[in-house]
């Protein structure tokens, strides 16, 4: 699957995009990212916006939202503006 | 009286008369200040049917009770007047330092009436007010004018609100600028200032805003500043990446408008995002008065040197909405708009309309002659036409009337992405339907500021709502957002404080400053009163709700072609009657006598 990272997560990981395969849910993906970049989950402790194919996981199944290798996952730290 | 001074400055430019307008605390308890009191004065004194560019229109410039205090973001002011773009009321709002300085001079606002025979500027130093000749300033761009006035009054402390050539030439979306790049931008307040032959208002003050309970206020303010600093948005993303941090978020959510809202997904979004800007051009942040957030960007480019901005909206309006992805060109164009005093959203929206008219063959090369073709992605369009609009030269004269009138002149008003003739900002409502209802019902037309439903629908503030939920819960949330925005504007604070603060926090600060014992509900009631009063102004100005509370046909009839919102339109017809009912209005969107009486504004019906 394609994982896109934004804002401070780019600085934290040094990457904007990653190809990852294996995780079956968003929760598993976060575990994998935390393994690859220790402290990744801590970066999201104060909140996050996670989209699977542009849909917020809040309106899917949260961290249990299922993933397949064809999906695009976008991960943001909390952000706003206007 | 605390917080407010209890007095406005009234300047009649036709007669040259300068007067002090005092008002009671009772009135402040009803309208709070700034946007609230300005709406009251406008309704009380002006015929809403008046010509917006005639001497009978009034230009009311107001900081709020918390402006000039240590309250976080307490530097904002509103410009309230009848808009030449929409023919309705507008309340354009700006940060920087001008609003606070006006308060230091001992004024809760300025009511400008009439029209000067020749160009003038107003110079205020505390109680001394002069109307000075501005013949030598007419025609100058914003930075030159500021520099000239600063030299003339011999003070580095002076803060100036002014217009550029766009305001002088009555461009219907000209801004009032202050502190270089800060804009009271929307719906043509700069043209109203220009129509009065008023180039600038320069102000210096030496007073301290009177606070009821200084100790309590200080402690309350400290607590709220900490809340903001600890909030991941107000204390994290916004200071680090500026408002353009939204570019990627909105794009990934599939509602970032591209090529005049033909789609909601832009493949070049990252190149013009806050992240990219911080990496390539940012040299420092630029906070407004008393702001702990500091979202303002100072960028440096070889072409224009050091410049401020662009904001998220401007990046989009002068970028993706025109199919343009070159960030340097966007920053340059933003700089140009600031120098001429043009609203970036309406400038971009109008050019996007021209591009779609050109794409569809309604606007031809023959008409353009040697001018650059309106092709998507053509950066030449930016620099060339922005200047033509500001000076109303060639086709710029027609473009200066705004996107709606421009499209209408070709027989295709539906190609203007505007509501009530105000060009829409950077969120496709097919990806956030509550936000769409906000556009349709906003008192000043298609604007995001006064009902920012993107917060709950996309960003999750105060909690996440499904962007495609259109239940009563959503409609009620919109009404709260509208009333709360009116309250925050009336306080003299920035709407970004809502990332971190809730309605109770505003109550705490206002009570400590004003010495009142109001509940949160009392304050929200003031917001509701302001919203309804503005609606009454518009109804009297000729607003027909069933005709005008709507969206461009594109959002109602053309499903989003791709991305996460593929297939969606905005179900406005289902939401609007619920909105009217939950507001306590009639079925045809009017404020009934009972509602007006309940809010104590029946005299204005």
XYZ file of C-alpha atoms in Angstrom:
687
model
C 0.000 0.000 0.000
C 1.024 3.602 -0.506
C 1.521 5.488 2.767
C 1.692 9.288 2.517
C 3.035 11.308 5.429
C 2.554 15.021 6.023
C 3.630 18.022 8.111
C 5.853 17.135 11.093
C 5.718 13.438 10.196
C 7.854 14.175 7.129
C 10.547 15.635 9.352
C 10.186 12.837 11.863
C 10.619 10.037 9.331
C 12.533 11.872 6.606
C 9.997 10.478 4.139
C 6.912 11.756 2.327
C 5.837 8.477 0.764
C 6.394 4.814 1.574
C 5.375 1.514 0.009
C 4.448 -0.985 2.702
C 2.801 -4.359 2.396
C 1.555 -6.703 5.037
C -0.521 -4.749 7.600
C -4.139 -5.870 7.524
C -5.560 -2.927 9.474
C -4.720 0.722 10.163
C -3.710 -0.282 13.707
C -1.260 -2.855 12.337
C 0.109 -0.267 9.925
C 0.810 2.120 12.805
C 2.633 -0.687 14.625
C 4.716 -1.293 11.534
C 5.516 2.405 11.171
C 6.465 2.535 14.849
C 8.822 -0.383 14.297
C 10.379 1.318 11.273
C 10.505 4.750 12.927
C 10.616 4.311 16.710
C 8.440 6.916 18.405
C 6.061 7.240 15.425
C 2.991 6.376 17.496
C 4.022 8.852 20.166
C 4.043 11.541 17.483
C 0.318 10.863 17.023
C -0.537 10.858 20.704
C -2.085 14.323 20.590
C -4.320 13.403 17.709
C -4.216 12.520 14.041
C -6.105 12.530 10.806
C -5.822 9.206 9.014
C -7.459 8.716 5.653
C -7.824 5.479 3.741
C -8.350 6.328 0.070
C -9.406 9.805 1.182
C -11.984 8.606 3.732
C -11.409 9.465 7.366
C -11.081 6.297 9.463
C -13.420 7.933 12.014
C -16.217 7.139 9.567
C -14.837 3.717 8.681
C -13.798 1.331 11.453
C -11.201 3.461 13.200
C -7.918 1.661 13.820
C -9.659 -1.596 12.845
C -10.277 -0.290 9.325
C -9.104 -3.088 7.015
C -6.309 -2.435 4.523
C -5.219 -4.087 1.307
C -2.088 -3.527 -0.742
C -4.015 -1.406 -3.265
C -4.968 1.215 -0.655
C -3.541 4.678 -0.132
C -3.216 5.768 3.493
C -2.620 9.454 4.322
C -1.457 10.285 7.845
C -1.467 13.804 9.339
C -0.703 15.112 12.796
C -3.525 17.372 14.079
C -3.740 20.428 11.831
C -5.968 23.341 10.997
C -5.977 26.721 9.345
C -8.333 28.506 7.025
C -17.121 51.397 31.133
C -14.405 48.742 30.828
C -12.990 47.000 27.762
C -14.692 49.480 25.497
C -14.120 53.251 25.762
C -17.767 54.039 25.171
C -17.058 56.287 22.237
C -16.762 56.208 18.483
C -15.158 58.785 16.258
C -17.529 60.124 13.625
C -15.918 61.707 10.582
C -18.032 63.278 7.884
C -15.877 63.653 4.800
C -18.451 65.759 2.924
C -18.481 68.503 5.557
C -15.129 67.893 7.222
C -16.900 67.627 10.558
C -15.340 65.441 13.254
C -17.479 64.415 16.226
C -17.360 62.141 19.239
C -20.204 59.622 19.364
C -20.730 58.340 22.899
C -22.777 55.260 23.707
C -23.978 53.578 26.879
C -22.830 50.391 28.586
C -26.354 49.114 28.057
C -25.716 49.205 24.320
C -22.384 47.423 24.780
C -24.163 44.705 26.763
C -26.411 44.168 23.790
C -23.841 44.293 20.974
C -20.496 43.792 22.754
C -18.413 45.832 20.280
C -16.674 45.699 16.892
C -18.798 43.705 14.414
C -21.754 43.934 16.835
C -21.825 47.671 17.422
C -20.938 48.363 13.798
C -23.960 46.395 12.595
C -26.116 48.281 15.091
C -24.927 51.688 13.843
C -25.335 50.668 10.222
C -28.907 49.479 10.785
C -29.793 52.515 12.862
C -28.362 55.134 10.567
C -28.372 53.889 7.014
C -30.905 52.942 4.392
C -29.901 49.379 3.432
C -30.967 50.189 -0.117
C -28.338 52.925 -0.421
C -25.790 52.823 -3.234
C -22.717 51.100 -1.725
C -20.400 53.430 -3.621
C -22.449 56.554 -2.907
C -21.771 59.033 -0.090
C -24.743 57.678 1.874
C -22.959 54.382 2.538
C -21.051 54.300 5.831
C -17.704 52.712 6.464
C -17.403 51.563 10.071
C -14.005 50.452 11.337
C -14.005 48.812 14.739
C -11.629 47.010 17.062
C -13.358 45.057 19.852
C -13.336 45.164 23.653
C -10.411 42.720 23.794
C -8.429 44.456 21.014
C -5.401 46.203 22.409
C -5.448 44.067 25.564
C -3.149 41.131 26.338
C -5.873 38.626 25.373
C -4.406 36.171 22.858
C -4.850 37.488 19.266
C -6.417 40.690 20.613
C -5.470 42.858 17.689
C -8.247 42.379 15.230
C -10.654 44.887 13.767
C -13.648 44.730 11.452
C -14.611 46.887 8.511
C -18.382 46.888 8.277
C -20.230 48.480 5.376
C -22.552 47.742 2.485
C -20.636 45.795 -0.143
C -20.428 46.956 -3.760
C -19.786 43.349 -4.810
C -22.789 41.713 -3.152
C -25.098 44.648 -2.432
C -25.353 43.215 1.099
C -23.685 43.869 4.424
C -20.053 42.836 4.772
C -17.754 42.593 7.765
C -14.212 42.176 6.558
C -11.783 41.388 9.325
C -8.043 41.888 9.665
C -5.211 41.312 12.119
C -1.856 43.009 12.317
C -1.460 46.002 14.641
C -3.844 48.679 13.367
C -6.880 47.564 15.408
C -4.934 47.565 18.667
C -3.448 51.004 17.929
C -6.891 52.488 17.280
C -7.892 51.208 20.685
C -4.760 52.740 22.261
C -5.900 56.050 20.806
C -9.077 55.783 22.844
C -11.611 54.824 20.194
C -13.958 51.851 19.859
C -14.314 52.618 16.197
C -14.590 55.160 13.422
C -17.762 55.888 11.493
C -16.800 57.413 8.157
C -19.618 59.221 6.357
C -19.997 61.171 3.137
C -17.368 61.732 0.495
C -14.383 64.079 0.406
C -14.102 66.408 -2.572
C -10.473 65.473 -3.076
C -8.324 62.579 -1.850
C -7.680 62.791 1.885
C -6.356 60.741 4.739
C -7.371 60.834 8.393
C -4.641 61.238 10.972
C -5.553 60.345 14.546
C -3.247 60.893 17.498
C -5.280 60.119 20.602
C -7.975 62.841 20.711
C -6.468 64.905 17.908
C -8.036 64.158 14.578
C -7.067 65.787 11.300
C -8.338 65.329 7.788
C -5.263 65.793 5.610
C -4.716 66.168 1.912
C -3.781 62.910 0.159
C -3.509 64.188 -3.412
C 0.163 63.242 -3.491
C -0.604 59.714 -2.249
C -3.362 58.894 -4.734
C -2.134 56.278 -7.172
C 0.560 54.948 -4.896
C 0.718 51.266 -4.037
C 0.334 50.091 -0.457
C 4.000 49.964 0.625
C 4.778 53.390 -0.923
C 1.751 54.948 0.741
C 2.637 53.535 4.149
C 6.190 54.793 3.832
C 5.102 58.257 2.715
C 2.594 58.673 5.557
C 5.050 57.387 8.116
C 7.579 60.002 6.978
C 4.972 62.731 6.884
C 3.733 62.215 10.439
C 7.282 61.599 11.626
C 6.483 58.525 13.664
C 7.562 54.913 13.505
C 4.733 53.975 15.822
C 1.935 55.025 13.488
C -0.310 52.215 12.194
C -2.136 52.665 8.942
C -5.219 51.186 7.285
C -5.245 52.125 3.634
C -6.219 51.316 0.083
C -4.093 50.711 -2.984
C -4.920 51.573 -6.604
C -7.630 48.878 -6.652
C -9.640 50.693 -3.981
C -9.134 54.036 -5.700
C -10.375 52.572 -8.977
C -13.439 51.077 -7.255
C -12.560 47.483 -8.054
C -15.512 45.670 -6.526
C -13.243 43.306 -4.565
C -10.640 45.805 -3.347
C -9.312 45.327 0.189
C -8.471 47.642 3.037
C -4.847 46.838 3.886
C -2.867 47.402 7.058
C 0.636 46.648 8.291
C 1.805 45.953 4.755
C 0.254 42.611 3.964
C -2.716 42.264 6.294
C -6.065 42.615 4.573
C -9.654 43.271 5.516
C -10.199 41.514 2.278
C -13.644 40.414 1.400
C -16.478 41.921 -0.603
C -14.944 45.224 -1.620
C -14.536 47.280 1.554
C -11.539 48.955 -0.156
C -13.779 50.206 -2.964
C -16.116 51.809 -0.420
C -13.116 53.593 1.102
C -12.033 54.662 -2.394
C -15.518 55.934 -3.220
C -15.165 58.317 -0.267
C -11.829 59.592 -1.594
C -10.269 58.272 1.595
C -6.779 56.907 0.973
C -5.796 56.014 4.526
C -6.426 56.219 8.230
C -3.240 56.650 10.243
C -3.399 56.245 13.981
C -1.188 56.557 17.041
C -2.357 56.047 20.592
C -0.906 56.326 24.060
C -3.674 54.949 26.289
C -4.143 51.649 28.042
C -7.405 49.802 27.548
C -9.378 49.953 30.822
C -9.785 46.489 32.356
C -12.364 45.802 35.099
C -10.411 43.248 37.118
C -6.759 43.432 36.106
C -5.544 40.594 38.312
C -8.281 38.213 37.237
C -7.882 39.215 33.599
C -4.146 38.588 33.695
C -4.581 35.136 35.192
C -7.379 34.252 32.774
C -5.349 35.417 29.793
C -2.339 33.430 30.946
C -4.461 30.300 31.219
C -5.905 30.768 27.712
C -2.484 31.441 26.192
C -1.260 28.180 27.719
C -4.237 26.349 26.288
C -3.392 27.684 22.831
C 0.303 26.929 23.154
C -0.498 23.367 24.210
C -2.983 22.801 21.438
C -1.388 20.750 18.648
C -2.874 23.007 15.958
C -2.580 26.499 17.487
C 0.733 25.644 19.119
C 2.033 23.215 16.484
C 0.943 22.990 12.858
C -0.096 26.634 12.410
C 3.113 28.269 13.662
C 5.267 25.710 11.882
C 3.634 25.611 8.461
C 1.204 28.532 8.419
C -2.347 28.244 7.168
C -1.132 26.530 3.979
C -0.629 23.423 6.108
C -4.201 22.803 4.970
C -3.330 22.347 1.285
C -2.420 18.665 1.601
C -5.141 17.864 4.122
C -7.924 19.343 2.037
C -6.516 17.791 -1.120
C -6.162 14.308 0.391
C -9.760 14.612 1.605
C -10.740 15.322 -1.995
C -12.221 18.815 -1.710
C -9.342 21.020 -2.855
C -10.909 22.929 -5.752
C -9.089 22.749 -9.070
C -9.691 24.743 -12.283
C -12.716 26.684 -11.091
C -14.034 23.800 -8.991
C -14.134 21.331 -11.877
C -12.618 18.717 -9.580
C -11.487 18.365 -5.955
C -8.152 16.589 -6.354
C -4.923 18.313 -7.424
C -1.902 16.255 -8.317
C 0.492 19.170 -7.701
C -0.836 20.024 -4.240
C 2.317 19.121 -2.348
C 4.388 21.561 -4.448
C 2.356 24.487 -3.113
C 1.721 23.260 0.416
C 2.789 24.829 3.701
C 5.377 22.073 3.998
C 6.943 22.989 0.628
C 6.777 26.725 1.397
C 8.574 26.237 4.724
C 11.290 24.261 2.997
C 11.857 26.581 0.050
C 10.965 30.187 0.854
C 10.113 30.771 4.512
C 12.468 32.997 6.483
C 10.377 33.628 9.598
C 6.877 33.801 11.093
C 4.960 37.041 11.439
C 2.569 37.161 14.385
C -0.129 39.816 14.722
C -0.566 41.888 17.895
C -0.635 39.764 21.072
C -0.750 36.536 19.092
C 0.832 33.401 20.560
C 0.168 31.449 17.325
C 2.074 33.373 14.649
C 0.689 31.764 11.482
C 1.825 34.656 9.214
C 4.572 33.735 6.756
C 7.486 35.890 5.718
C 8.944 34.507 2.503
C 11.868 35.588 0.404
C 12.079 35.371 -3.359
C 14.717 36.697 -5.756
C 12.032 38.548 -7.733
C 10.035 40.414 -5.081
C 12.427 40.154 -2.151
C 10.993 39.759 1.346
C 7.208 39.543 1.362
C 4.444 38.328 3.656
C 2.060 35.518 2.839
C 0.460 33.826 1.016
C -2.199 32.291 3.216
C -3.856 28.971 2.423
C -6.703 30.707 0.605
C -4.365 32.806 -1.521
C -2.129 29.853 -2.395
C -5.191 28.077 -3.686
C -6.961 31.013 -5.367
C -3.874 31.999 -7.313
C -2.732 28.379 -7.700
C -4.793 25.210 -8.056
C -7.956 27.101 -8.891
C -6.176 28.330 -12.024
C -4.327 25.066 -12.619
C -1.097 26.835 -11.589
C 1.437 24.890 -9.545
C 4.504 27.154 -9.478
C 4.748 28.332 -5.873
C 7.137 31.195 -6.666
C 4.611 32.663 -9.142
C 1.867 32.289 -6.554
C 3.906 34.128 -3.911
C 4.656 36.897 -6.426
C 1.008 37.196 -7.396
C 0.009 37.386 -3.729
C 2.544 40.174 -3.248
C 1.075 42.017 -6.234
C -2.481 41.702 -4.884
C -1.316 43.086 -1.525
C 0.433 46.033 -3.142
C -2.603 46.934 -5.258
C -5.018 46.163 -2.412
C -6.951 43.313 -4.051
C -8.756 40.453 -2.323
C -6.774 37.373 -3.358
C -9.740 34.979 -3.149
C -11.943 37.081 -5.419
C -9.042 37.877 -7.765
C -8.321 34.166 -8.188
C -12.005 33.284 -8.397
C -12.614 35.886 -11.090
C -9.593 34.754 -13.143
C -10.730 31.113 -12.791
C -14.129 32.101 -14.173
C -12.421 33.806 -17.115
C -10.346 30.672 -17.706
C -13.387 28.440 -17.810
C -15.183 30.870 -20.135
C -12.101 30.732 -22.365
C -11.881 26.942 -22.163
C -15.503 26.648 -23.231
C -15.023 29.124 -26.071
C -17.242 31.921 -24.727
C -14.253 34.224 -24.269
C -12.103 34.291 -27.379
C -8.570 35.163 -28.465
C -10.099 37.805 -30.686
C -11.382 39.698 -27.671
C -8.090 39.304 -25.805
C -5.954 40.601 -28.667
C -2.313 40.710 -27.531
C -3.167 39.893 -23.931
C -2.172 36.440 -22.591
C -4.694 33.675 -23.290
C -6.702 32.499 -20.278
C -5.272 28.978 -20.391
C -5.204 26.846 -17.251
C -1.759 26.872 -15.725
C -0.586 29.977 -17.587
C 1.363 31.941 -14.949
C 1.563 34.940 -17.267
C -2.144 35.441 -16.597
C -1.442 36.187 -12.942
C 0.942 39.058 -13.312
C -0.657 40.584 -16.379
C -4.302 40.570 -15.359
C -3.823 41.393 -11.681
C -2.409 44.742 -12.766
C -5.102 45.236 -15.408
C -7.791 44.616 -12.784
C -6.271 47.042 -10.276
C -6.162 49.824 -12.875
C -9.331 48.724 -14.678
C -7.421 48.668 -17.972
C -8.720 46.843 -21.041
C -10.600 43.689 -20.113
C -9.441 44.352 -16.534
C -12.297 46.848 -16.332
C -14.819 44.030 -16.788
C -12.914 41.643 -14.518
C -12.878 44.330 -11.795
C -16.650 43.828 -11.481
C -16.046 40.345 -10.034
C -16.498 36.832 -11.387
C -20.283 36.779 -11.278
C -20.845 39.952 -13.305
C -18.032 38.953 -15.665
C -19.581 35.527 -16.370
C -23.024 37.094 -16.634
C -21.763 39.470 -19.329
C -21.036 36.390 -21.472
C -24.430 34.906 -20.696
C -23.022 32.244 -18.359
C -23.380 33.350 -14.733
C -23.398 29.672 -13.716
C -19.651 29.549 -14.430
C -18.948 31.908 -11.544
C -18.281 29.873 -8.409
C -19.781 32.451 -6.102
C -22.630 32.842 -3.648
C -24.485 36.161 -3.603
C -21.760 37.313 -6.052
C -18.924 36.705 -3.556
C -16.300 34.317 -4.948
C -15.998 31.084 -2.981
C -12.964 30.104 -0.930
C -10.848 26.942 -1.070
C -13.210 24.112 -0.133
C -15.440 22.288 -2.591
C -18.730 21.922 -0.730
C -19.375 18.572 -2.397
C -16.753 17.286 0.050
C -18.238 18.974 3.155
C -21.959 19.501 2.860
C -22.402 21.396 6.120
C -19.766 23.829 4.895
C -21.860 24.152 1.731
C -24.909 25.095 3.795
C -22.649 27.653 5.460
C -21.739 29.217 2.099
C -25.410 29.388 1.116
C -26.575 31.062 4.327
C -23.642 33.338 5.121
C -24.681 36.967 5.548
C -21.887 38.245 3.358
C -22.166 35.589 0.657
C -19.823 32.726 -0.198
C -17.336 32.953 2.616
C -15.790 30.372 4.923
C -14.740 32.557 7.828
C -18.091 33.085 9.483
C -19.128 29.414 9.500
C -16.052 27.256 9.295
C -17.654 23.814 9.181
C -14.396 22.408 7.798
C -13.397 22.259 11.459
C -15.826 19.496 12.477
C -16.260 17.966 9.020
C -12.603 17.552 8.095
C -10.305 18.563 10.951
C -12.233 17.095 13.873
C -12.753 20.282 15.949
C -14.522 20.221 18.376
C -15.248 16.637 17.296
C -15.356 14.815 13.997
C -18.569 14.891 12.004
C -19.162 12.974 8.792
C -18.825 15.459 5.898
C -21.814 13.818 4.228
C -24.054 13.757 7.255
C -26.880 16.257 6.773
C -28.821 15.602 9.950
C -30.190 18.260 12.300
C -27.096 17.795 14.465
C -25.005 19.131 11.578
C -27.341 22.061 10.955
C -27.330 22.941 14.661
C -23.532 22.829 14.697
C -23.464 25.279 11.774
C -25.743 27.673 13.654
C -23.476 27.508 16.723
C -20.428 28.154 14.511
C -22.118 31.167 12.911
C -23.147 32.685 16.248
C -19.783 31.931 17.855
C -17.908 33.506 14.917
C -19.998 36.660 15.306
C -19.145 36.708 19.016
C -15.401 36.247 18.424
C -15.406 38.978 15.760
C -17.304 41.260 18.133
C -14.701 40.579 20.845
C -11.803 41.627 18.613
C -10.154 38.215 18.542
C -8.985 35.899 15.777
C -11.043 32.866 14.789
C -7.954 30.670 15.046
C -8.336 30.829 18.814
C -11.094 28.250 18.322
C -8.248 25.766 17.860
C -7.692 25.471 21.596
C -10.460 27.600 23.103
C -14.169 26.993 23.533
C -17.121 29.299 24.178
C -16.498 29.260 27.968
C -12.970 30.568 27.464
C -14.236 33.664 25.628
C -16.760 34.198 28.414
C -13.979 34.111 31.037
C -11.848 36.693 29.258
C -14.751 38.995 28.419
C -16.186 38.924 31.941
C -12.811 39.719 33.512
C -12.153 42.550 31.056
C -15.640 44.054 31.016
C -16.601 43.457 34.642
C -19.779 41.656 33.665
C -21.235 38.446 34.957
C -22.533 37.004 31.707
C -23.023 33.292 31.111
C -21.708 31.559 27.992
C -25.315 31.483 26.749
C -25.595 35.255 27.236
C -22.563 35.759 25.018
C -23.750 33.318 22.366
C -27.031 35.209 22.406
C -25.087 38.338 21.406
C -23.661 36.333 18.510
C -27.159 35.263 17.513
C -28.378 38.865 17.760
C -25.589 40.046 15.449
C -26.308 37.277 12.940
C -30.022 38.083 12.866
C -29.425 41.830 12.658
C -27.171 41.336 9.635
C -29.847 39.170 8.076
C -32.395 41.934 8.645
C -30.067 44.438 6.962
C -29.803 42.105 3.965
C -33.539 41.485 3.767
C -34.109 45.222 3.747
C -31.381 45.618 1.122
C -33.364 43.326 -1.165
C -32.164 39.812 -0.342
C -34.625 37.201 -1.533
C -33.739 34.099 0.542
C -35.395 31.522 -1.674
C -33.533 32.900 -4.678
C -30.246 33.897 -3.013
C -29.530 31.341 -0.254
C -28.141 28.928 -2.767
C -24.983 27.530 -4.352
C -23.694 27.511 -7.919
C -25.495 24.914 -10.013
C -22.260 22.923 -10.301
C -22.444 21.842 -6.651
C -26.135 21.018 -6.758
C -26.270 19.192 -10.084
C -22.800 18.040 -11.184
C -21.512 15.170 -9.033
C -17.861 15.397 -7.998
C -16.054 13.602 -10.830
C -13.272 11.834 -8.889
C -11.604 11.205 -5.564
C -13.064 10.354 -2.157
C -16.195 12.452 -2.777
C -16.872 11.037 -6.231
C -20.571 11.100 -7.020
C -21.542 13.615 -4.342
C -23.449 16.863 -4.790
C -24.622 19.138 -1.964
C -28.089 18.262 -0.682
C -28.912 21.885 0.026
C -32.620 21.517 -0.632
C -32.860 19.085 2.276
C -30.777 21.136 4.716
C -32.008 24.676 4.028
C -35.589 24.343 5.360
C -34.180 22.725 8.514
C -31.741 25.600 8.877
C -34.544 28.187 8.622
C -36.620 26.321 11.151
C -33.795 25.778 13.642
C -32.902 29.466 13.373
C -36.494 30.297 14.260
C -37.079 31.938 10.876
C -40.030 31.705 8.522
C -40.259 29.048 5.822
C -39.049 31.596 3.305
C -35.954 32.468 5.328
C -37.077 35.710 6.944
C -36.606 36.853 10.521
C -40.128 36.896 11.989
C -41.343 39.562 14.407
C -41.296 37.126 17.353
C -37.643 36.222 16.791
C -36.671 39.864 16.390
C -38.541 40.742 19.588
C -36.893 37.897 21.459
C -33.491 39.289 20.447
C -34.477 42.900 21.082
C -34.033 44.014 17.484
C -37.628 44.355 16.309
C -37.096 48.096 15.753
C -34.966 47.241 12.709
C -37.464 45.003 10.903
